[in-house]
């Protein structure tokens, strides 16, 4: 048995587990927003995008999905989750 394939399968399973933890009905409380953001960042990376968060000190923290020349402003983490689903990611 190839050990590399089992590692890859485990990592893919871990990402799917993480995606399930922040499903569309997950209530975003202050304690789990950072975790949800980190998970979404990883899921965006799997689709070839970068997800970054604006500075909350500048007002409402917006999120930005970036790929090549495109920047999409996402006003909330829920909007970031919806856009991930739109681009074919697991959200």
C-alpha positions as a LaTeX table, in Angstrom:
\begin{tabular}{lrrr}
\hline
Residue & $x$ (\AA) & $y$ (\AA) & $z$ (\AA) \\
\hline
Unk1 & 0.00 & 0.00 & 0.00 \\
Unk2 & 1.28 & 3.44 & $-0.90$ \\
Unk3 & 1.55 & 5.50 & 2.27 \\
Unk4 & 1.39 & 8.78 & 0.36 \\
Unk5 & $-2.08$ & 8.02 & $-0.98$ \\
Unk6 & $-3.40$ & 7.28 & 2.50 \\
Unk7 & $-1.98$ & 10.59 & 3.74 \\
Unk8 & $-3.64$ & 12.43 & 0.85 \\
Unk9 & $-6.95$ & 10.68 & 1.48 \\
Unk10 & $-6.76$ & 11.59 & 5.16 \\
Unk11 & $-6.08$ & 15.24 & 4.37 \\
Unk12 & $-8.98$ & 15.39 & 1.93 \\
Unk13 & $-11.20$ & 13.81 & 4.57 \\
Unk14 & $-10.04$ & 16.37 & 7.12 \\
Unk15 & $-10.97$ & 19.23 & 4.79 \\
Unk16 & $-14.38$ & 17.71 & 4.16 \\
Unk17 & $-14.85$ & 17.40 & 7.92 \\
Unk18 & $-13.89$ & 21.06 & 8.35 \\
Unk19 & $-16.31$ & 22.10 & 5.63 \\
Unk20 & $-19.06$ & 20.25 & 7.46 \\
Unk21 & $-18.31$ & 22.17 & 10.63 \\
Unk22 & $-19.14$ & 25.51 & 9.03 \\
Unk23 & $-22.18$ & 24.62 & 7.00 \\
Unk24 & $-24.81$ & 27.16 & 5.93 \\
Unk25 & $-26.66$ & 26.77 & 9.22 \\
Unk26 & $-23.66$ & 27.25 & 11.49 \\
Unk27 & $-24.27$ & 30.06 & 13.93 \\
Unk28 & $-21.27$ & 32.39 & 13.84 \\
Unk29 & $-20.50$ & 33.40 & 17.40 \\
Unk30 & $-17.54$ & 35.62 & 18.29 \\
Unk31 & $-15.60$ & 32.59 & 19.55 \\
Unk32 & $-15.86$ & 30.60 & 16.32 \\
Unk33 & $-15.56$ & 33.34 & 13.69 \\
Unk34 & $-11.78$ & 32.99 & 13.58 \\
Unk35 & $-12.07$ & 29.22 & 13.20 \\
Unk36 & $-14.68$ & 29.58 & 10.46 \\
Unk37 & $-12.50$ & 32.15 & 8.68 \\
Unk38 & $-9.45$ & 29.89 & 8.85 \\
Unk39 & $-11.46$ & 26.98 & 7.49 \\
Unk40 & $-12.90$ & 29.05 & 4.66 \\
Unk41 & $-9.41$ & 30.34 & 3.85 \\
Unk42 & $-8.22$ & 26.75 & 3.43 \\
Unk43 & $-11.24$ & 25.82 & 1.31 \\
Unk44 & $-10.74$ & 28.87 & $-0.91$ \\
Unk45 & $-7.08$ & 27.89 & $-1.36$ \\
Unk46 & $-8.17$ & 24.48 & $-2.62$ \\
Unk47 & $-10.14$ & 26.27 & $-5.35$ \\
Unk48 & $-7.19$ & 28.53 & $-6.25$ \\
Unk49 & $-8.45$ & 31.65 & $-4.49$ \\
Unk50 & $-7.14$ & 33.66 & $-1.57$ \\
Unk51 & $-9.54$ & 34.84 & 1.12 \\
Unk52 & $-8.40$ & 37.73 & 3.26 \\
Unk53 & $-10.07$ & 39.75 & 5.99 \\
Unk54 & $-10.08$ & 43.52 & 6.20 \\
Unk55 & $-9.01$ & 45.32 & 9.34 \\
Unk56 & $-11.93$ & 45.55 & 11.80 \\
Unk57 & $-10.44$ & 48.81 & 13.13 \\
Unk58 & $-11.36$ & 50.39 & 9.79 \\
Unk59 & $-15.06$ & 49.69 & 10.39 \\
Unk60 & $-17.03$ & 46.61 & 9.49 \\
Unk61 & $-14.61$ & 43.81 & 8.65 \\
Unk62 & $-15.08$ & 42.98 & 5.00 \\
Unk63 & $-13.65$ & 39.90 & 3.36 \\
Unk64 & $-11.98$ & 39.77 & $-0.03$ \\
Unk65 & $-11.77$ & 36.80 & $-2.38$ \\
Unk66 & $-8.90$ & 37.18 & $-4.80$ \\
Unk67 & $-7.71$ & 35.29 & $-7.84$ \\
Unk68 & $-5.41$ & 36.66 & $-10.56$ \\
Unk69 & $-6.79$ & 40.13 & $-11.44$ \\
Unk70 & $-10.15$ & 39.64 & $-9.76$ \\
Unk71 & $-11.09$ & 40.92 & $-6.32$ \\
Unk72 & $-14.58$ & 40.27 & $-4.98$ \\
Unk73 & $-15.67$ & 42.17 & $-1.89$ \\
Unk74 & $-17.69$ & 40.01 & 0.48 \\
Unk75 & $-19.32$ & 42.02 & 3.29 \\
Unk76 & $-19.79$ & 39.11 & 5.70 \\
Unk77 & $-18.45$ & 35.65 & 6.41 \\
Unk78 & $-21.81$ & 34.27 & 5.27 \\
Unk79 & $-21.30$ & 36.02 & 1.92 \\
Unk80 & $-17.83$ & 34.44 & 1.72 \\
Unk81 & $-19.37$ & 31.04 & 2.39 \\
Unk82 & $-22.01$ & 31.60 & $-0.32$ \\
Unk83 & $-19.39$ & 32.69 & $-2.86$ \\
Unk84 & $-17.33$ & 29.59 & $-2.09$ \\
Unk85 & $-20.34$ & 27.45 & $-2.91$ \\
Unk86 & $-20.84$ & 29.46 & $-6.11$ \\
Unk87 & $-17.28$ & 28.73 & $-7.29$ \\
Unk88 & $-17.71$ & 25.02 & $-6.59$ \\
Unk89 & $-16.17$ & 24.74 & $-3.15$ \\
Unk90 & $-17.60$ & 22.80 & $-0.23$ \\
Unk91 & $-19.36$ & 25.25 & 2.04 \\
\hline
\end{tabular}
